Short mmCIF file of C-alpha atoms in Angstrom, two decimals:
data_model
loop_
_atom_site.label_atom_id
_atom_site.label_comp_id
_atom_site.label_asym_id
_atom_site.label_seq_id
_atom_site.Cartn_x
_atom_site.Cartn_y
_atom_site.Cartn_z
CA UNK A 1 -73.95 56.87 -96.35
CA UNK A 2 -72.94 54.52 -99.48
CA UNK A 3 -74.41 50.97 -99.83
CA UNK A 4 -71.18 48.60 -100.27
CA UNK A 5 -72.68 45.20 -101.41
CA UNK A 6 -69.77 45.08 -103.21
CA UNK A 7 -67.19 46.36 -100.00
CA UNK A 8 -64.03 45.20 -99.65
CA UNK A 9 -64.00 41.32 -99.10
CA UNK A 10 -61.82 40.15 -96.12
CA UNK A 11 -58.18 38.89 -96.42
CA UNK A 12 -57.47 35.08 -95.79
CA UNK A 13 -55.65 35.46 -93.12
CA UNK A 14 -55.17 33.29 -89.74
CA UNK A 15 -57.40 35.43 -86.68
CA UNK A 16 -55.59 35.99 -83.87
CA UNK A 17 -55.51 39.22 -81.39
CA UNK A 18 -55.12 42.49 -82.41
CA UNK A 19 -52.66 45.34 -81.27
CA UNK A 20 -54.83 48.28 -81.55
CA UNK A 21 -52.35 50.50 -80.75
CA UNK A 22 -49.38 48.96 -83.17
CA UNK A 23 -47.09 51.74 -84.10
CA UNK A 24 -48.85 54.37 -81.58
CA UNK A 25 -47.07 55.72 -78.64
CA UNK A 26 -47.88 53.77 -75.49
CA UNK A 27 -48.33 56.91 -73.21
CA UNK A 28 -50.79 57.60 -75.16
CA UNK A 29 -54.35 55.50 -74.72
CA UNK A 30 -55.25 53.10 -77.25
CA UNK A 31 -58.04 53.53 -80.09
CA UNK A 32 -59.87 50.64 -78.27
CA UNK A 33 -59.46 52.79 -74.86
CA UNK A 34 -60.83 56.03 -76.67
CA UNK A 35 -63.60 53.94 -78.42
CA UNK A 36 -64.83 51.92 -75.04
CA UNK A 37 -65.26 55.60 -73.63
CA UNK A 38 -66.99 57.03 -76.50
CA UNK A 39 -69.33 53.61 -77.17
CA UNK A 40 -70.47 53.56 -73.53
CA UNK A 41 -71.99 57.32 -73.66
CA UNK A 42 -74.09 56.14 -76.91
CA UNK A 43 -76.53 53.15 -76.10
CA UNK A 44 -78.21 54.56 -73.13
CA UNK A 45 -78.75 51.70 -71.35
CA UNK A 46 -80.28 52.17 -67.74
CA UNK A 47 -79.30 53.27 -64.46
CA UNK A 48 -76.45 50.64 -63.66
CA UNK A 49 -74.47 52.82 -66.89
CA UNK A 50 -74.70 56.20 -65.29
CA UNK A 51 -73.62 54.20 -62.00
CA UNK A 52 -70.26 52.90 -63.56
CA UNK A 53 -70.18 55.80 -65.83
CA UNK A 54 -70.69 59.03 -64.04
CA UNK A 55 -70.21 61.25 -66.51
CA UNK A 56 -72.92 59.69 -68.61
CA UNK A 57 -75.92 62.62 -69.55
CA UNK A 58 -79.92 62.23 -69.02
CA UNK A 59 -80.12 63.18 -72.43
CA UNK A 60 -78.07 59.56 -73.56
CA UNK A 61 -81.10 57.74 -72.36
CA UNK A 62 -82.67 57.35 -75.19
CA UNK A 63 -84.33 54.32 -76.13
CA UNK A 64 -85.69 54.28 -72.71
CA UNK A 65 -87.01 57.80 -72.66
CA UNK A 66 -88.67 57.02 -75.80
CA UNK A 67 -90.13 54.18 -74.41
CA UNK A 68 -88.58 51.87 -77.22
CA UNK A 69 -86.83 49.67 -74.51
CA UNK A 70 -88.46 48.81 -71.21
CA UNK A 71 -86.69 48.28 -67.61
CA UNK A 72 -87.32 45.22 -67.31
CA UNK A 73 -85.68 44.29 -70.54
CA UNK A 74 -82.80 46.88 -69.85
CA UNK A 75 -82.36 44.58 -66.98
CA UNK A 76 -81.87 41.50 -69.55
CA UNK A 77 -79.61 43.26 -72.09
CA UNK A 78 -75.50 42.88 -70.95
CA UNK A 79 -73.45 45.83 -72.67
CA UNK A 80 -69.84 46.24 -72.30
CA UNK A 81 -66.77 44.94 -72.55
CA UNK A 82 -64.41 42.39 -71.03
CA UNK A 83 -66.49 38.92 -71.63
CA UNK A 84 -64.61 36.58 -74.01
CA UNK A 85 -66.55 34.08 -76.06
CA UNK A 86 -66.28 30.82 -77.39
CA UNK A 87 -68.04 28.00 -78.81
CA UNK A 88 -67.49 28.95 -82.57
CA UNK A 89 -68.12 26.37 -85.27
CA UNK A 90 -67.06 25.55 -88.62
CA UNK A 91 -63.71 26.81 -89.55
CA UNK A 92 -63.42 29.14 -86.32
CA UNK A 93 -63.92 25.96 -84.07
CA UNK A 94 -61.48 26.47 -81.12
CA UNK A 95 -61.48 30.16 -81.54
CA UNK A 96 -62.27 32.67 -78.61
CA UNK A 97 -62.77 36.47 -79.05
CA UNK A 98 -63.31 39.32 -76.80
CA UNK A 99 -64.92 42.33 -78.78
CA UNK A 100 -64.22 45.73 -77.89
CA UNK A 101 -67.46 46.80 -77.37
CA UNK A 102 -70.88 44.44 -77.53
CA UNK A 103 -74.70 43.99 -76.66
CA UNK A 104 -76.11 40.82 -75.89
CA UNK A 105 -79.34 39.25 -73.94
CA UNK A 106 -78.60 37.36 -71.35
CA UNK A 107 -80.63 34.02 -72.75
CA UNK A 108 -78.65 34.39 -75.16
CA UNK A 109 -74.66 32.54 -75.86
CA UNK A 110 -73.32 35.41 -78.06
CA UNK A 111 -73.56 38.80 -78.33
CA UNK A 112 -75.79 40.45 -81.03
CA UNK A 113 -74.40 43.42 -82.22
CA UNK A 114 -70.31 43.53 -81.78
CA UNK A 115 -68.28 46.65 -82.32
CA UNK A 116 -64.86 46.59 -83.43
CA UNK A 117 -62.45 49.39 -83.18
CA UNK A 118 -58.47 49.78 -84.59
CA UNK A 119 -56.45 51.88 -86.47
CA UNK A 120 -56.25 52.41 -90.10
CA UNK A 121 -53.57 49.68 -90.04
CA UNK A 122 -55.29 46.60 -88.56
CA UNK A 123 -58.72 46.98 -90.78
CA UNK A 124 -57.51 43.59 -92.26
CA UNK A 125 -57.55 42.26 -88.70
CA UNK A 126 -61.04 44.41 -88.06
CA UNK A 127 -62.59 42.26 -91.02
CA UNK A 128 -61.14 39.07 -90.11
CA UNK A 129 -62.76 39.75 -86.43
CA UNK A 130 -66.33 40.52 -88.40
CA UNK A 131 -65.79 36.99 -90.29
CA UNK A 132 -65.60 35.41 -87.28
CA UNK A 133 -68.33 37.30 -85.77
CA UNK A 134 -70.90 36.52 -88.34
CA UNK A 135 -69.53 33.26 -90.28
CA UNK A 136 -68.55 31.30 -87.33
CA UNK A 137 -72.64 31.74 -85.06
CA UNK A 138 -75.40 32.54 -86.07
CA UNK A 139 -77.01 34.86 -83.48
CA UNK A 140 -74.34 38.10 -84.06
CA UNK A 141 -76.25 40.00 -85.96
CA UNK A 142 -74.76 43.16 -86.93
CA UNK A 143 -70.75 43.89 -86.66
CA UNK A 144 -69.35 47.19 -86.47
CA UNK A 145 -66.33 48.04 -87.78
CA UNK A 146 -65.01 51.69 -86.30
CA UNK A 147 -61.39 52.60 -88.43
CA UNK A 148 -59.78 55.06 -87.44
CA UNK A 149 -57.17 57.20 -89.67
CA UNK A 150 -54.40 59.57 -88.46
CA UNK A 151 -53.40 62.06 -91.17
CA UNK A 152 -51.05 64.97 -91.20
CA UNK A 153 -51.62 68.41 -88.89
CA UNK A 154 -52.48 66.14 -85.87
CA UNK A 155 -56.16 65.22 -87.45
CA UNK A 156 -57.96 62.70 -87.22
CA UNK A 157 -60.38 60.36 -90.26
CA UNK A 158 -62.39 57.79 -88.71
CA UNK A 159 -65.25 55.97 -90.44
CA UNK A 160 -67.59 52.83 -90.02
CA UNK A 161 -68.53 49.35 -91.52
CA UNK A 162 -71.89 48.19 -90.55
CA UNK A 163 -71.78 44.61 -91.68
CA UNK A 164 -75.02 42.64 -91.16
CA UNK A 165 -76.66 39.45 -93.58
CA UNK A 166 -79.20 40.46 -96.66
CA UNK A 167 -82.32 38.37 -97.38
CA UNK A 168 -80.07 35.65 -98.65
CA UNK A 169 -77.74 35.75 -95.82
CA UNK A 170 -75.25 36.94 -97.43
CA UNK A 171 -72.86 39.71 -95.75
CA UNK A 172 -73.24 42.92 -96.92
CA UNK A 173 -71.93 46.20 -94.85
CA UNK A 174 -72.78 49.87 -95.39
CA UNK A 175 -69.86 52.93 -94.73
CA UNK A 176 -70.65 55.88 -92.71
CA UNK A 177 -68.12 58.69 -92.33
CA UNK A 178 -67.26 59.74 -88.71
CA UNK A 179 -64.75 62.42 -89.94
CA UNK A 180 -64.40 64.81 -91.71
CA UNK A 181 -68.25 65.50 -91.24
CA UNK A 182 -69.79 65.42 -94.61
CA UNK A 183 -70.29 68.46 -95.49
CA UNK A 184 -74.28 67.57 -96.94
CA UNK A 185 -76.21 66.84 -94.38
CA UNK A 186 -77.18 63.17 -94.66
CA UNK A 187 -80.31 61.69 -94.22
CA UNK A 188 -81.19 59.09 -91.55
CA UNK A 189 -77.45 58.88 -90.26
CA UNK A 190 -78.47 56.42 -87.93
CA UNK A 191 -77.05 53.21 -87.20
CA UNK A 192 -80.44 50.74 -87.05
CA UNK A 193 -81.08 47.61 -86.06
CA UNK A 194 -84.44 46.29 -84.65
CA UNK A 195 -85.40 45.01 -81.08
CA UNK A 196 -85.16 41.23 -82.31
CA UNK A 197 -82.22 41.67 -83.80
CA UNK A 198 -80.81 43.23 -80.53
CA UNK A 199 -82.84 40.84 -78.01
CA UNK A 200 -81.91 37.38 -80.10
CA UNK A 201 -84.33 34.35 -78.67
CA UNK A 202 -85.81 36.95 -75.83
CA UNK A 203 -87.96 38.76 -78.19
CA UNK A 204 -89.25 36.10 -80.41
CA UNK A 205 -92.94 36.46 -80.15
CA UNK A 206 -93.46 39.55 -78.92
CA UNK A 207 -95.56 42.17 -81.02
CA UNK A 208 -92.62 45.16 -80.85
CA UNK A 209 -89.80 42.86 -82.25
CA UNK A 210 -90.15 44.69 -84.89
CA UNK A 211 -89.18 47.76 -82.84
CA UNK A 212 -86.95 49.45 -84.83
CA UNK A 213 -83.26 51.50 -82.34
CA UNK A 214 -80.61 53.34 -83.74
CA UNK A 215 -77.32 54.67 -82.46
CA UNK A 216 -76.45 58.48 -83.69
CA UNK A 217 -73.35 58.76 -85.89
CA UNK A 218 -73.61 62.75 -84.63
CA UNK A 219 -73.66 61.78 -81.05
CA UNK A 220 -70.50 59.58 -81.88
CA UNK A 221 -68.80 62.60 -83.25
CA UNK A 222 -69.73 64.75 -80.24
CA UNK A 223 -68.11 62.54 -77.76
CA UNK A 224 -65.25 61.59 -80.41
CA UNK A 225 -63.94 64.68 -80.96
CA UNK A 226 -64.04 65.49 -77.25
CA UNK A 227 -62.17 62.25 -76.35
CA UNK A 228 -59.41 62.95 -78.95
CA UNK A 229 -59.11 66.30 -78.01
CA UNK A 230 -58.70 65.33 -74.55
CA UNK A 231 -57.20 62.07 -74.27
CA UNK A 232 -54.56 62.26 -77.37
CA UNK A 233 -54.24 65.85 -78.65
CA UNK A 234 -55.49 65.43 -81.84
CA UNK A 235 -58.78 66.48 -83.72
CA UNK A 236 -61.11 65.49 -85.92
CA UNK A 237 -60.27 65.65 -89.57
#
């Protein structure tokens, strides 16, 4: 994992929707289709997951397991997909967005942590959707870019942008490789993010805001590669 203060900044370009599947055969599902499946095995939310996801396993349930997330704050925490927001200011006044994948409390407007997902193809589109994410609220606190990278033999690259503000609230973002697996073992491959940041105005003054989560990049590999496998005949770089 390389610190990017310095990453790519985004294009100026107008937002509108993405095709996430520009150029791809439409028999075949969508990057955003393979992602929701894959992001919905990883957070580990409560009960009402392994309800509309049947497949999910025991072992997912992590943060509650641990004891890092309560019920009764599972209970307050929306995760999913298929809620479009609004209400942007400044420049992205007027604008409305539904992200692929996100997390938000339900005092709370806006999501927290958004996950974007898209082919090699639209990451200028992926960054425009993180400006407006993180330029255009304040309470998104950490974007997630997921770019994915077809290359020849049927394989697969994907990697990740995790964009979130620096003391000076500036927007800084950090690049993880999905595939190939690097083949060093890397320390702390772990996507963090604390339970304020998560919970937004729900967890100001309590003592664990502090808390800190993480999503697995190696659990996102695990059900990666067995949704591309599955789902479009390829693998994993």
């Amino acid at each position: 994992m390389a610190s990017s203060a310095g990453a790519p900044q985004s294009p100026a370009i107008p937002h509108h929707p993405r095709s996430l599947g520009v150029g791809s055969d439409p028999s075949q599902p969508s990057p955003q289709k393979i992602f929701n499946e894959i992001i919905h095995k990883i957070p580990t939310i409560q009960k009402f997951t392994e309800i509309i996801y049947e497949n999910i396993s025991p072992s997912d349930v992590e943060w509650t397991q641990d004891g890092l997330v309560s019920r009764e704050e599972q209970r307050g925490l929306d995760a999913g997909v298929g809620m479009t927001f609004d209400g942007f200011t400044g420049v992205y006044q007027g604008s409305h967005k539904e992200p692929d994948f996100s997390f938000r409390a339900d005092t709370d407007d806006f999501p927290s942590i958004v996950i974007e997902s898209g082919w090699s193809e639209s990451l200028p589109y992926l960054r425009a959707d993180k400006d407006l994410w993180m330029k255009g609220n304040n309470f998104v606190q950490l974007v997630i870019l997921l770019n994915w990278h077809k290359v020849p033999g049927g394989r697969v690259k994907g990697s990740a942008e995790i964009w979130r503000r620096n003391g000076a609230g500036n927007l800084v973002a950090t690049e993880m490789t999905i595939f190939p697996v690097p083949s060093t073992p890397v320390l702390n491959e772990h996507i963090e993010f604390t339970k304020g940041q998560l919970f937004g105005a729900a967890a100001i003054g309590h003592p664990d805001a502090g808390t800190v989560l993480s999503l697995r990049m190696s659990r996102l590999r695990e059900i990666a590669e067995e949704r591309l496998v599955k789902k479009m005949g390829l693998m994993p770089a």
